[in-house]
Amino acid sequence: MNAHPQFHLHKVELKPKDYKTDTPSFWCAGCGHYGVLTGLLRSLSEIGVDPNYLVSVSGIGCSSRLPYFVNSYKMHTLHGRAGPVATGVQLARTDLSVVVTGGDGDGFSIGGGHMPHLARKNVNMTYIMMDNHVYGLTKGQCSPTSRTEMKTTTTPYGGVEEPLDPVMYMLTYGATYVGQAFAGNVKLATQLIKDGMEHKGFAFINLLSQCPSFNNIDTAQAFKDACDQVSDGHDVSDLSAAMNAVNAAKQACRIPTGLLYKTERPTLDERMAELVKRVGGYKDYDLRKIIDLARP
Amino acid sequence: MQGITKNDLIIRIGGEGGEGVISVGDFITQACAHAGLDVYTFKTFPAEIKGGYAMYQVRASTERLYNQGDTFDVLCAFNGEAYNMNRASLKPGTAIVYDSPGDFDPEIPPGVYAYPIPMSHTAKEMHNPRAKNMVAMGALSILFNIPVESLREVIAAKFTRKGEDVVKGNLDAFERGRELAAALKKTDPWTIGTPKSKKDVIVMSGNNAVGLGALIAGLDFFSAYPITPATEVAIYVAKHLPKRGGTLIQAEDEIASISQVLGASYAGKKAMTATSGPGLALMSEMLGMAFMAELPCVVVDVQRGGPSTGLPTKHEQSDLFLAIHGGHGDAGRIVLSVESIHDCINLTVVAFNLAEKYQCPVLLLSDGSLAFSTQNVPYPNPDDYHVVERRRWDGESEYHRYQLTEDGISPMADPGTPGGAHIATGLEHNEAGLPSYTSANHEAMQAKRFRKLKGVVNDVDPVEVDGEGTADLGVIAWGSTIGVVREALQRLRAEGYKVSGFYPKLLNPLPAQQFEDFGASCKRLLLPEVNFQGQLAHFVRAETSLRPESYTICGGMPFTPEMIVNKVREILA
């Protein structure tokens, strides 16, 4: 089911490269984010998204530069604030397709307070988390998803904190679409992004993306080796099954990938539209009647 | 019952929260405004959710009112607490109407007129204990000539929905209160003057008036987080915005609310948030982005007592530093300040117009005193308002979102516009929006963004001058202090003083030339404001050659006209 009207109304035929701007990338050679960008460009092409009706929103970090490379309307906002800014865009113009891209520090540390509300409110957007377990733009500090033992510039003797699990977090807070992939697996990443964009509601996709410059533990090979795609028999509509799969993988020091959970629930904008209809919005709106209420 | 007509009467009603104190205040206010009197009210809610002391003060006059007055002429005490809270203000010449027999036995100070009314007893006797307040209101109406036909109409209108029995029960208690008071000998000289004629007005609180102004301006999107004393703006908008198909969202915090506002603004909508000082502090970073990315937005700050959590329910004018300079990195913004309920409507429309025109954040400063005060305002006809829309790209010329233009304003393009795709970014950028950190570009872009603000002073009535010719003393005031100064100056002029007032409504960019012109017409300057540091005085000293004498208070209450009068007398002695 297509969530976004413009997928029908403004369907275009463009190749992935047509969605790419000529702005030169500033990512390091070997960065996992290239895989995410490729996956996104392919998804846009496969769906046929009209770049004029796409708004790409990001916060701050290496990954948050991604909108510069995508042909669309876009906002490069503040550290941690991509989610609520994108919420404003989406609620203001429900005919737009909204994609957020950002990193683990941006989304789960400084912006962590917003994530539960994007999920529980079921804001109709796709949130692509480019999770490299490290702060790259500030040159190597631990992030909320860094492994405890990892040595970074701020944890020179190793860390003292437990990492959070992005997919478990989003399952818990009520995201209606949760998927995970290694960014180097462009095929799976593309499939999840495309499916996520077509999903009606808040789609969260965690893409494990190696940082060759500041994280020498979670290398491309390490991510690749640790990923286990959920079996064909996995019931994506079963929240407990998704949580169990994530837990089981964690016990085994593995990373569960693929579509973990997907459900249908009215989106925030749908509920608001229903409310407007219920109170007779538009139809008999007369500002004078509202002002008259204040007559003595 | 003959009394001397007093054009201007202040009645304070006090009692336990839940006893109907607020209702009586509302009824009297509505009735007076309905009859054509000017009203200015002030109330305090108990800090507790239930019970606690509630107070409602109504000032009614045949003349134009600008503030809540010095103190009350009449106290109506529903209980001992209300009496105790106000005992110190019972001066010779004031009157007290109180519940007797009640839970207290007041000592009546010499010169105070006392009217014991069996409020609780009568209501119980009538098997309608909740109508205690109606008995009290009946007594007040006859003692002080509150327009009785209007009161009866207001009571009927208010209770109609609850059924005829309820209307009758309340009207009966009201009439009984009138009979009880009629039997007493009226000894005080006060009665409210008879209004000359009815006026086409509405009665609103400052917070509701801000919400109404936003609706008139074409508000599409509102996001806020609850905070005293600004929450009522959201409550008003939440009730009415969905009717015009607009979007209202309660965000998880103030950072999210301003973020959502900017997202909606980028998407082409008129968007706003309303908060108080602590919320504005949290929004500071995003307001810098709004300036940098040139996104229109309106932020209302209903100021309260600070610093920190401070005195959340009390009045203060202490966010001016934050409003003008809060935030990092040399960012600009427009700051307006409201004097009255009328301003709360009109300047909110102006705020939207300026935001749309100049594509930058516009802050509107209200305060705790205006938030809950109600006043009558001439009926605002939505058609009389000039409403501005942002300049949009024509779709023909080559599009550069941040094109360097003569007036600094570059056309915007709503998402969905073919050829208009662009990035709104907090990074310094070139005309196309792409990151650019060259010194030449940064200087050109800063100059562009600040160049826009030069036009603002010509788009608004930036100041109002009250008085003509040379004055021995000029009083500069902002926010709700203006209304207090207006009345103080009227009294001082009646005493023969040569005094003028200067009331800036645009506080940033500061209309420096207007300040200079006013300063040149006064021998001395006084600047009263409700904050410790003298925040406006600071800006006036920094941006003009004027050196006003600062007069600051920060006790959680507004100035009274009497305080200003006394200060001026002292200075000019």
mmCIF file of N, CA and C in Angstrom, chain A residues 23 51-53 55 65 67-68 71-79 81 84-89 91-93 95-96 110 113-115 117-118 120-121 268 272 275-276 279-285 287-296, chain B residues 30 34 200-204 212 215-216 221 236 240 242-245 247-250 252-253 255-256 259-260 263-264 266-267 269 285-286 289 379-383 413-427 434-435 437:
data_model
loop_
_atom_site.group_PDB
_atom_site.id
_atom_site.type_symbol
_atom_site.label_atom_id
_atom_site.label_comp_id
_atom_site.label_asym_id
_atom_site.label_seq_id
_atom_site.Cartn_x
_atom_site.Cartn_y
_atom_site.Cartn_z
ATOM 1 N N THR A 23 27.006 18.002 -5.946
ATOM 2 C CA THR A 23 27.791 18.444 -4.784
ATOM 3 C C THR A 23 28.769 17.334 -4.405
ATOM 4 N N PRO A 51 11.261 14.477 -7.122
ATOM 5 C CA PRO A 51 12.167 15.200 -6.209
ATOM 6 C C PRO A 51 11.548 16.482 -5.652
ATOM 7 N N ASN A 52 10.590 17.055 -6.385
ATOM 8 C CA ASN A 52 9.954 18.280 -5.912
ATOM 9 C C ASN A 52 9.047 18.035 -4.711
ATOM 10 N N TYR A 53 8.637 16.779 -4.539
ATOM 11 C CA TYR A 53 7.739 16.451 -3.429
ATOM 12 C C TYR A 53 8.444 15.632 -2.350
ATOM 13 N N VAL A 55 11.122 15.845 0.760
ATOM 14 C CA VAL A 55 11.885 16.715 1.657
ATOM 15 C C VAL A 55 12.793 15.830 2.499
ATOM 16 N N ARG A 65 25.062 15.144 6.479
ATOM 17 C CA ARG A 65 25.349 15.873 5.245
ATOM 18 C C ARG A 65 24.663 15.247 4.030
ATOM 19 N N PRO A 67 21.652 14.989 2.844
ATOM 20 C CA PRO A 67 20.706 15.723 1.984
ATOM 21 C C PRO A 67 21.379 16.554 0.890
ATOM 22 N N TYR A 68 22.600 17.034 1.147
ATOM 23 C CA TYR A 68 23.283 17.834 0.127
ATOM 24 C C TYR A 68 23.503 17.051 -1.164
ATOM 25 N N ASN A 71 18.919 15.176 -4.746
ATOM 26 C CA ASN A 71 18.143 16.137 -5.500
ATOM 27 C C ASN A 71 16.731 16.206 -4.917
ATOM 28 N N SER A 72 16.469 17.220 -4.087
ATOM 29 C CA SER A 72 15.144 17.323 -3.462
ATOM 30 C C SER A 72 15.084 18.646 -2.712
ATOM 31 N N TYR A 73 13.930 18.938 -2.151
ATOM 32 C CA TYR A 73 13.863 19.975 -1.114
ATOM 33 C C TYR A 73 14.506 19.391 0.140
ATOM 34 N N LYS A 74 15.167 20.229 0.917
ATOM 35 C CA LYS A 74 15.896 19.648 2.049
ATOM 36 C C LYS A 74 16.194 20.656 3.136
ATOM 37 N N MET A 75 16.379 20.131 4.337
ATOM 38 C CA MET A 75 16.734 20.968 5.470
ATOM 39 C C MET A 75 17.886 20.324 6.226
ATOM 40 N N HIS A 76 18.923 21.108 6.436
ATOM 41 C CA HIS A 76 20.064 20.664 7.237
ATOM 42 C C HIS A 76 19.959 21.439 8.537
ATOM 43 N N THR A 77 19.439 20.791 9.570
ATOM 44 C CA THR A 77 19.033 21.522 10.765
ATOM 45 C C THR A 77 20.077 21.440 11.873
ATOM 46 N N LEU A 78 19.633 21.405 13.105
ATOM 47 C CA LEU A 78 20.559 21.422 14.239
ATOM 48 C C LEU A 78 20.756 20.028 14.805
ATOM 49 N N HIS A 79 21.783 19.927 15.626
ATOM 50 C CA HIS A 79 22.154 18.640 16.196
ATOM 51 C C HIS A 79 20.988 18.049 17.000
ATOM 52 N N ARG A 81 17.873 17.615 16.046
ATOM 53 C CA ARG A 81 16.522 18.160 15.838
ATOM 54 C C ARG A 81 15.872 17.779 14.516
ATOM 55 N N PRO A 84 11.950 16.391 14.993
ATOM 56 C CA PRO A 84 10.850 17.353 15.133
ATOM 57 C C PRO A 84 10.727 18.330 13.968
ATOM 58 N N VAL A 85 11.827 18.718 13.340
ATOM 59 C CA VAL A 85 11.711 19.600 12.172
ATOM 60 C C VAL A 85 10.947 18.865 11.068
ATOM 61 N N ALA A 86 11.315 17.601 10.857
ATOM 62 C CA ALA A 86 10.642 16.807 9.821
ATOM 63 C C ALA A 86 9.172 16.607 10.161
ATOM 64 N N THR A 87 8.867 16.499 11.448
ATOM 65 C CA THR A 87 7.465 16.377 11.879
ATOM 66 C C THR A 87 6.684 17.613 11.432
ATOM 67 N N GLY A 88 7.299 18.786 11.617
ATOM 68 C CA GLY A 88 6.641 20.028 11.199
ATOM 69 C C GLY A 88 6.377 20.050 9.710
ATOM 70 N N VAL A 89 7.354 19.612 8.929
ATOM 71 C CA VAL A 89 7.194 19.573 7.471
ATOM 72 C C VAL A 89 6.044 18.631 7.111
ATOM 73 N N LEU A 91 3.524 17.369 8.912
ATOM 74 C CA LEU A 91 2.168 17.739 9.339
ATOM 75 C C LEU A 91 1.649 18.932 8.541
ATOM 76 N N ALA A 92 2.571 19.813 8.158
ATOM 77 C CA ALA A 92 2.160 21.011 7.417
ATOM 78 C C ALA A 92 1.754 20.663 5.989
ATOM 79 N N ARG A 93 2.425 19.669 5.434
ATOM 80 C CA ARG A 93 2.173 19.317 4.031
ATOM 81 C C ARG A 93 2.161 17.804 3.899
ATOM 82 N N ASP A 95 1.174 16.058 1.661
ATOM 83 C CA ASP A 95 1.401 15.543 0.306
ATOM 84 C C ASP A 95 2.887 15.346 0.020
ATOM 85 N N LEU A 96 3.728 15.673 1.004
ATOM 86 C CA LEU A 96 5.170 15.529 0.791
ATOM 87 C C LEU A 96 5.662 14.206 1.358
ATOM 88 N N ILE A 110 21.921 13.451 21.619
ATOM 89 C CA ILE A 110 21.361 14.798 21.752
ATOM 90 C C ILE A 110 19.899 14.867 21.322
ATOM 91 N N GLY A 113 15.613 12.518 23.104
ATOM 92 C CA GLY A 113 14.313 12.839 23.694
ATOM 93 C C GLY A 113 13.195 12.894 22.680
ATOM 94 N N HIS A 114 13.529 13.035 21.418
ATOM 95 C CA HIS A 114 12.478 13.156 20.396
ATOM 96 C C HIS A 114 12.041 11.808 19.833
ATOM 97 N N MET A 115 12.987 10.830 19.871
ATOM 98 C CA MET A 115 12.722 9.563 19.177
ATOM 99 C C MET A 115 11.452 8.854 19.649
ATOM 100 N N HIS A 117 8.765 10.002 20.666
ATOM 101 C CA HIS A 117 7.540 10.697 20.253
ATOM 102 C C HIS A 117 7.292 10.570 18.754
ATOM 103 N N LEU A 118 8.349 10.466 17.976
ATOM 104 C CA LEU A 118 8.176 10.198 16.545
ATOM 105 C C LEU A 118 7.512 8.839 16.383
ATOM 106 N N ARG A 120 5.802 6.893 18.842
ATOM 107 C CA ARG A 120 4.463 6.697 19.432
ATOM 108 C C ARG A 120 3.400 7.487 18.683
ATOM 109 N N LYS A 121 3.786 8.657 18.148
ATOM 110 C CA LYS A 121 2.812 9.459 17.407
ATOM 111 C C LYS A 121 2.622 8.929 15.978
ATOM 112 N N LEU A 268 -0.182 10.175 12.622
ATOM 113 C CA LEU A 268 -0.537 11.409 13.321
ATOM 114 C C LEU A 268 -1.344 12.332 12.415
ATOM 115 N N MET A 272 -5.147 13.704 12.868
ATOM 116 C CA MET A 272 -5.454 15.134 12.882
ATOM 117 C C MET A 272 -6.512 15.473 11.830
ATOM 118 N N LEU A 275 -9.763 14.505 13.107
ATOM 119 C CA LEU A 275 -10.224 15.467 14.123
ATOM 120 C C LEU A 275 -10.808 16.715 13.470
ATOM 121 N N VAL A 276 -10.099 17.202 12.455
ATOM 122 C CA VAL A 276 -10.574 18.395 11.746
ATOM 123 C C VAL A 276 -11.959 18.126 11.157
ATOM 124 N N VAL A 279 -14.682 18.061 13.922
ATOM 125 C CA VAL A 279 -15.123 19.355 14.469
ATOM 126 C C VAL A 279 -15.667 20.272 13.370
ATOM 127 N N GLY A 280 -15.892 19.681 12.199
ATOM 128 C CA GLY A 280 -16.486 20.478 11.119
ATOM 129 C C GLY A 280 -15.518 21.477 10.531
ATOM 130 N N GLY A 281 -14.251 21.138 10.549
ATOM 131 C CA GLY A 281 -13.225 22.033 10.026
ATOM 132 C C GLY A 281 -13.474 22.397 8.581
ATOM 133 N N TYR A 282 -12.948 23.519 8.167
ATOM 134 C CA TYR A 282 -13.088 24.052 6.808
ATOM 135 C C TYR A 282 -14.527 24.464 6.500
ATOM 136 N N LYS A 283 -15.435 23.476 6.652
ATOM 137 C CA LYS A 283 -16.783 23.611 6.115
ATOM 138 C C LYS A 283 -17.449 24.923 6.522
ATOM 139 N N ASP A 284 -17.579 25.079 7.865
ATOM 140 C CA ASP A 284 -18.294 26.263 8.308
ATOM 141 C C ASP A 284 -17.377 27.179 9.114
ATOM 142 N N TYR A 285 -16.126 27.225 8.706
ATOM 143 C CA TYR A 285 -15.197 28.089 9.435
ATOM 144 C C TYR A 285 -15.535 29.549 9.195
ATOM 145 N N LEU A 287 -14.358 33.078 11.117
ATOM 146 C CA LEU A 287 -13.606 33.688 12.206
ATOM 147 C C LEU A 287 -14.498 34.600 13.054
ATOM 148 N N ARG A 288 -15.476 35.220 12.404
ATOM 149 C CA ARG A 288 -16.354 36.122 13.163
ATOM 150 C C ARG A 288 -17.117 35.372 14.254
ATOM 151 N N LYS A 289 -17.495 34.134 13.959
ATOM 152 C CA LYS A 289 -18.221 33.351 14.971
ATOM 153 C C LYS A 289 -17.326 33.097 16.186
ATOM 154 N N ILE A 290 -16.037 32.900 15.910
ATOM 155 C CA ILE A 290 -15.096 32.677 17.008
ATOM 156 C C ILE A 290 -14.939 33.963 17.818
ATOM 157 N N ILE A 291 -14.843 35.089 17.112
ATOM 158 C CA ILE A 291 -14.700 36.371 17.812
ATOM 159 C C ILE A 291 -15.966 36.677 18.614
ATOM 160 N N ASP A 292 -17.125 36.324 18.052
ATOM 161 C CA ASP A 292 -18.395 36.602 18.734
ATOM 162 C C ASP A 292 -18.480 35.928 20.102
ATOM 163 N N LEU A 293 -17.759 34.808 20.258
ATOM 164 C CA LEU A 293 -17.777 34.107 21.543
ATOM 165 C C LEU A 293 -17.269 34.996 22.676
ATOM 166 N N ALA A 294 -16.486 36.010 22.317
ATOM 167 C CA ALA A 294 -15.899 36.876 23.341
ATOM 168 C C ALA A 294 -16.733 38.142 23.567
ATOM 169 N N ARG A 295 -17.884 38.217 22.906
ATOM 170 C CA ARG A 295 -18.758 39.376 23.190
ATOM 171 C C ARG A 295 -19.311 39.236 24.598
ATOM 172 N N PRO A 296 -19.403 40.344 25.359
ATOM 173 C CA PRO A 296 -19.931 40.242 26.719
ATOM 174 C C PRO A 296 -21.446 40.008 26.702
ATOM 175 N N GLN B 30 -18.340 40.882 32.592
ATOM 176 C CA GLN B 30 -19.167 40.753 31.389
ATOM 177 C C GLN B 30 -20.311 41.765 31.421
ATOM 178 N N HIS B 34 -20.839 44.714 28.898
ATOM 179 C CA HIS B 34 -22.083 44.612 28.147
ATOM 180 C C HIS B 34 -22.843 45.938 28.197
ATOM 181 N N ASP B 200 -19.600 48.288 20.841
ATOM 182 C CA ASP B 200 -19.396 46.976 20.219
ATOM 183 C C ASP B 200 -18.010 46.477 20.616
ATOM 184 N N VAL B 201 -17.988 45.640 21.638
ATOM 185 C CA VAL B 201 -16.697 45.200 22.173
ATOM 186 C C VAL B 201 -16.651 43.688 22.343
ATOM 187 N N ILE B 202 -15.446 43.191 22.528
ATOM 188 C CA ILE B 202 -15.254 41.841 23.052
ATOM 189 C C ILE B 202 -14.436 41.979 24.324
ATOM 190 N N VAL B 203 -14.519 40.976 25.182
ATOM 191 C CA VAL B 203 -13.724 40.975 26.411
ATOM 192 C C VAL B 203 -12.832 39.744 26.363
ATOM 193 N N MET B 204 -11.543 39.977 26.490
ATOM 194 C CA MET B 204 -10.603 38.867 26.347
ATOM 195 C C MET B 204 -9.426 38.996 27.285
ATOM 196 N N LEU B 212 -6.209 34.861 19.185
ATOM 197 C CA LEU B 212 -7.115 35.444 18.192
ATOM 198 C C LEU B 212 -6.330 36.202 17.123
ATOM 199 N N LEU B 215 -5.037 33.846 14.640
ATOM 200 C CA LEU B 215 -6.066 33.363 13.707
ATOM 201 C C LEU B 215 -6.350 34.419 12.640
ATOM 202 N N ILE B 216 -6.395 35.681 13.063
ATOM 203 C CA ILE B 216 -6.644 36.754 12.096
ATOM 204 C C ILE B 216 -5.503 36.810 11.071
ATOM 205 N N PHE B 221 -0.231 26.675 11.637
ATOM 206 C CA PHE B 221 0.459 25.619 12.381
ATOM 207 C C PHE B 221 0.913 26.160 13.728
ATOM 208 N N TYR B 236 -6.427 28.157 23.750
ATOM 209 C CA TYR B 236 -7.324 28.902 22.860
ATOM 210 C C TYR B 236 -7.162 28.421 21.416
ATOM 211 N N HIS B 240 -9.747 26.405 18.523
ATOM 212 C CA HIS B 240 -10.255 27.032 17.307
ATOM 213 C C HIS B 240 -9.497 26.712 16.025
ATOM 214 N N PRO B 242 -8.300 23.874 14.709
ATOM 215 C CA PRO B 242 -8.766 22.752 13.879
ATOM 216 C C PRO B 242 -9.980 23.119 13.027
ATOM 217 N N LYS B 243 -10.746 24.100 13.477
ATOM 218 C CA LYS B 243 -11.941 24.480 12.713
ATOM 219 C C LYS B 243 -11.585 25.090 11.369
ATOM 220 N N ARG B 244 -10.385 25.643 11.277
ATOM 221 C CA ARG B 244 -10.001 26.140 9.963
ATOM 222 C C ARG B 244 -8.999 25.197 9.291
ATOM 223 N N GLY B 245 -8.960 23.966 9.826
ATOM 224 C CA GLY B 245 -8.120 22.961 9.193
ATOM 225 C C GLY B 245 -6.649 23.124 9.498
ATOM 226 N N THR B 247 -3.144 23.003 11.978
ATOM 227 C CA THR B 247 -2.520 21.930 12.740
ATOM 228 C C THR B 247 -2.062 22.437 14.093
ATOM 229 N N LEU B 248 -2.477 21.747 15.149
ATOM 230 C CA LEU B 248 -1.957 22.057 16.474
ATOM 231 C C LEU B 248 -1.327 20.811 17.045
ATOM 232 N N ILE B 249 -0.111 20.956 17.559
ATOM 233 C CA ILE B 249 0.555 19.808 18.153
ATOM 234 C C ILE B 249 1.189 20.221 19.467
ATOM 235 N N GLN B 250 1.019 19.376 20.471
ATOM 236 C CA GLN B 250 1.756 19.584 21.725
ATOM 237 C C GLN B 250 3.044 18.790 21.606
ATOM 238 N N GLU B 252 7.044 17.478 22.612
ATOM 239 C CA GLU B 252 7.632 16.839 23.791
ATOM 240 C C GLU B 252 8.449 17.820 24.633
ATOM 241 N N ASP B 253 8.836 18.929 24.053
ATOM 242 C CA ASP B 253 9.530 19.981 24.801
ATOM 243 C C ASP B 253 9.560 21.224 23.909
ATOM 244 N N ILE B 255 12.097 22.713 22.599
ATOM 245 C CA ILE B 255 13.018 22.594 21.472
ATOM 246 C C ILE B 255 12.282 21.948 20.293
ATOM 247 N N ALA B 256 11.504 20.926 20.618
ATOM 248 C CA ALA B 256 10.734 20.256 19.561
ATOM 249 C C ALA B 256 9.671 21.195 19.006
ATOM 250 N N SER B 259 11.248 23.558 16.651
ATOM 251 C CA SER B 259 11.718 22.782 15.503
ATOM 252 C C SER B 259 10.559 22.473 14.556
ATOM 253 N N GLN B 260 9.450 22.060 15.133
ATOM 254 C CA GLN B 260 8.276 21.751 14.300
ATOM 255 C C GLN B 260 7.779 23.008 13.595
ATOM 256 N N GLY B 263 9.943 23.596 10.644
ATOM 257 C CA GLY B 263 9.646 22.631 9.580
ATOM 258 C C GLY B 263 8.398 23.046 8.813
ATOM 259 N N ALA B 264 7.370 23.444 9.567
ATOM 260 C CA ALA B 264 6.121 23.877 8.936
ATOM 261 C C ALA B 264 6.328 25.147 8.125
ATOM 262 N N TYR B 266 9.110 26.103 6.660
ATOM 263 C CA TYR B 266 9.805 25.721 5.429
ATOM 264 C C TYR B 266 8.803 25.170 4.416
ATOM 265 N N ALA B 267 7.814 24.432 4.944
ATOM 266 C CA ALA B 267 6.806 23.832 4.063
ATOM 267 C C ALA B 267 5.788 24.863 3.572
ATOM 268 N N LYS B 269 4.006 27.269 5.515
ATOM 269 C CA LYS B 269 2.881 27.610 6.379
ATOM 270 C C LYS B 269 3.245 28.718 7.372
ATOM 271 N N GLU B 285 18.773 28.220 20.439
ATOM 272 C CA GLU B 285 19.621 27.696 19.374
ATOM 273 C C GLU B 285 18.838 27.654 18.052
ATOM 274 N N MET B 286 17.581 27.209 18.140
ATOM 275 C CA MET B 286 16.763 27.089 16.934
ATOM 276 C C MET B 286 16.407 28.467 16.363
ATOM 277 N N MET B 289 19.026 29.361 14.101
ATOM 278 C CA MET B 289 18.866 28.686 12.806
ATOM 279 C C MET B 289 17.804 29.388 11.955
ATOM 280 N N TYR B 379 -14.580 45.648 18.879
ATOM 281 C CA TYR B 379 -14.755 44.415 18.110
ATOM 282 C C TYR B 379 -13.796 44.400 16.922
ATOM 283 N N PRO B 380 -12.923 43.406 16.871
ATOM 284 C CA PRO B 380 -11.948 43.380 15.776
ATOM 285 C C PRO B 380 -12.543 42.762 14.505
ATOM 286 N N ASN B 381 -12.703 43.556 13.505
ATOM 287 C CA ASN B 381 -13.218 43.035 12.243
ATOM 288 C C ASN B 381 -12.060 42.454 11.437
ATOM 289 N N PRO B 382 -12.083 41.145 11.193
ATOM 290 C CA PRO B 382 -10.946 40.520 10.508
ATOM 291 C C PRO B 382 -10.618 41.188 9.164
ATOM 292 N N ASP B 383 -11.633 41.746 8.510
ATOM 293 C CA ASP B 383 -11.397 42.365 7.195
ATOM 294 C C ASP B 383 -10.588 43.659 7.303
ATOM 295 N N ALA B 413 10.553 29.382 -1.954
ATOM 296 C CA ALA B 413 9.825 28.446 -2.825
ATOM 297 C C ALA B 413 9.288 27.325 -1.948
ATOM 298 N N ASP B 414 7.987 27.099 -2.014
ATOM 299 C CA ASP B 414 7.386 26.013 -1.229
ATOM 300 C C ASP B 414 7.760 24.672 -1.842
ATOM 301 N N PRO B 415 7.967 23.655 -1.019
ATOM 302 C CA PRO B 415 8.192 22.319 -1.568
ATOM 303 C C PRO B 415 7.064 21.958 -2.539
ATOM 304 N N GLY B 416 7.431 21.306 -3.622
ATOM 305 C CA GLY B 416 6.457 20.985 -4.663
ATOM 306 C C GLY B 416 6.575 21.919 -5.850
ATOM 307 N N THR B 417 7.274 23.045 -5.659
ATOM 308 C CA THR B 417 7.454 23.982 -6.763
ATOM 309 C C THR B 417 8.560 23.466 -7.680
ATOM 310 N N PRO B 418 8.237 23.149 -8.940
ATOM 311 C CA PRO B 418 9.288 22.641 -9.827
ATOM 312 C C PRO B 418 10.393 23.683 -10.006
ATOM 313 N N GLY B 419 11.630 23.239 -9.880
ATOM 314 C CA GLY B 419 12.755 24.142 -10.074
ATOM 315 C C GLY B 419 13.123 24.933 -8.833
ATOM 316 N N GLY B 420 12.328 24.785 -7.787
ATOM 317 C CA GLY B 420 12.576 25.577 -6.579
ATOM 318 C C GLY B 420 13.302 24.817 -5.488
ATOM 319 N N ALA B 421 13.676 23.562 -5.765
ATOM 320 C CA ALA B 421 14.301 22.751 -4.713
ATOM 321 C C ALA B 421 15.522 23.460 -4.161
ATOM 322 N N HIS B 422 15.611 23.512 -2.854
ATOM 323 C CA HIS B 422 16.732 24.203 -2.214
ATOM 324 C C HIS B 422 16.898 23.648 -0.814
ATOM 325 N N ILE B 423 17.998 23.998 -0.204
ATOM 326 C CA ILE B 423 18.234 23.555 1.163
ATOM 327 C C ILE B 423 18.119 24.734 2.116
ATOM 328 N N ALA B 424 17.446 24.495 3.237
ATOM 329 C CA ALA B 424 17.455 25.457 4.342
ATOM 330 C C ALA B 424 18.475 24.924 5.331
ATOM 331 N N THR B 425 19.487 25.694 5.592
ATOM 332 C CA THR B 425 20.583 25.152 6.394
ATOM 333 C C THR B 425 21.078 26.136 7.434
ATOM 334 N N GLY B 426 21.547 25.558 8.539
ATOM 335 C CA GLY B 426 22.146 26.361 9.595
ATOM 336 C C GLY B 426 23.614 26.645 9.347
ATOM 337 N N LEU B 427 24.183 25.957 8.352
ATOM 338 C CA LEU B 427 25.565 26.244 7.970
ATOM 339 C C LEU B 427 25.605 27.558 7.191
ATOM 340 N N LEU B 434 24.489 26.288 -0.628
ATOM 341 C CA LEU B 434 25.558 25.325 -0.373
ATOM 342 C C LEU B 434 26.553 25.891 0.635
ATOM 343 N N PRO B 435 27.132 25.011 1.457
ATOM 344 C CA PRO B 435 28.060 25.479 2.489
ATOM 345 C C PRO B 435 29.171 26.333 1.878
ATOM 346 N N TYR B 437 32.394 28.817 3.491
ATOM 347 C CA TYR B 437 33.000 29.407 4.684
ATOM 348 C C TYR B 437 33.993 30.508 4.339
#
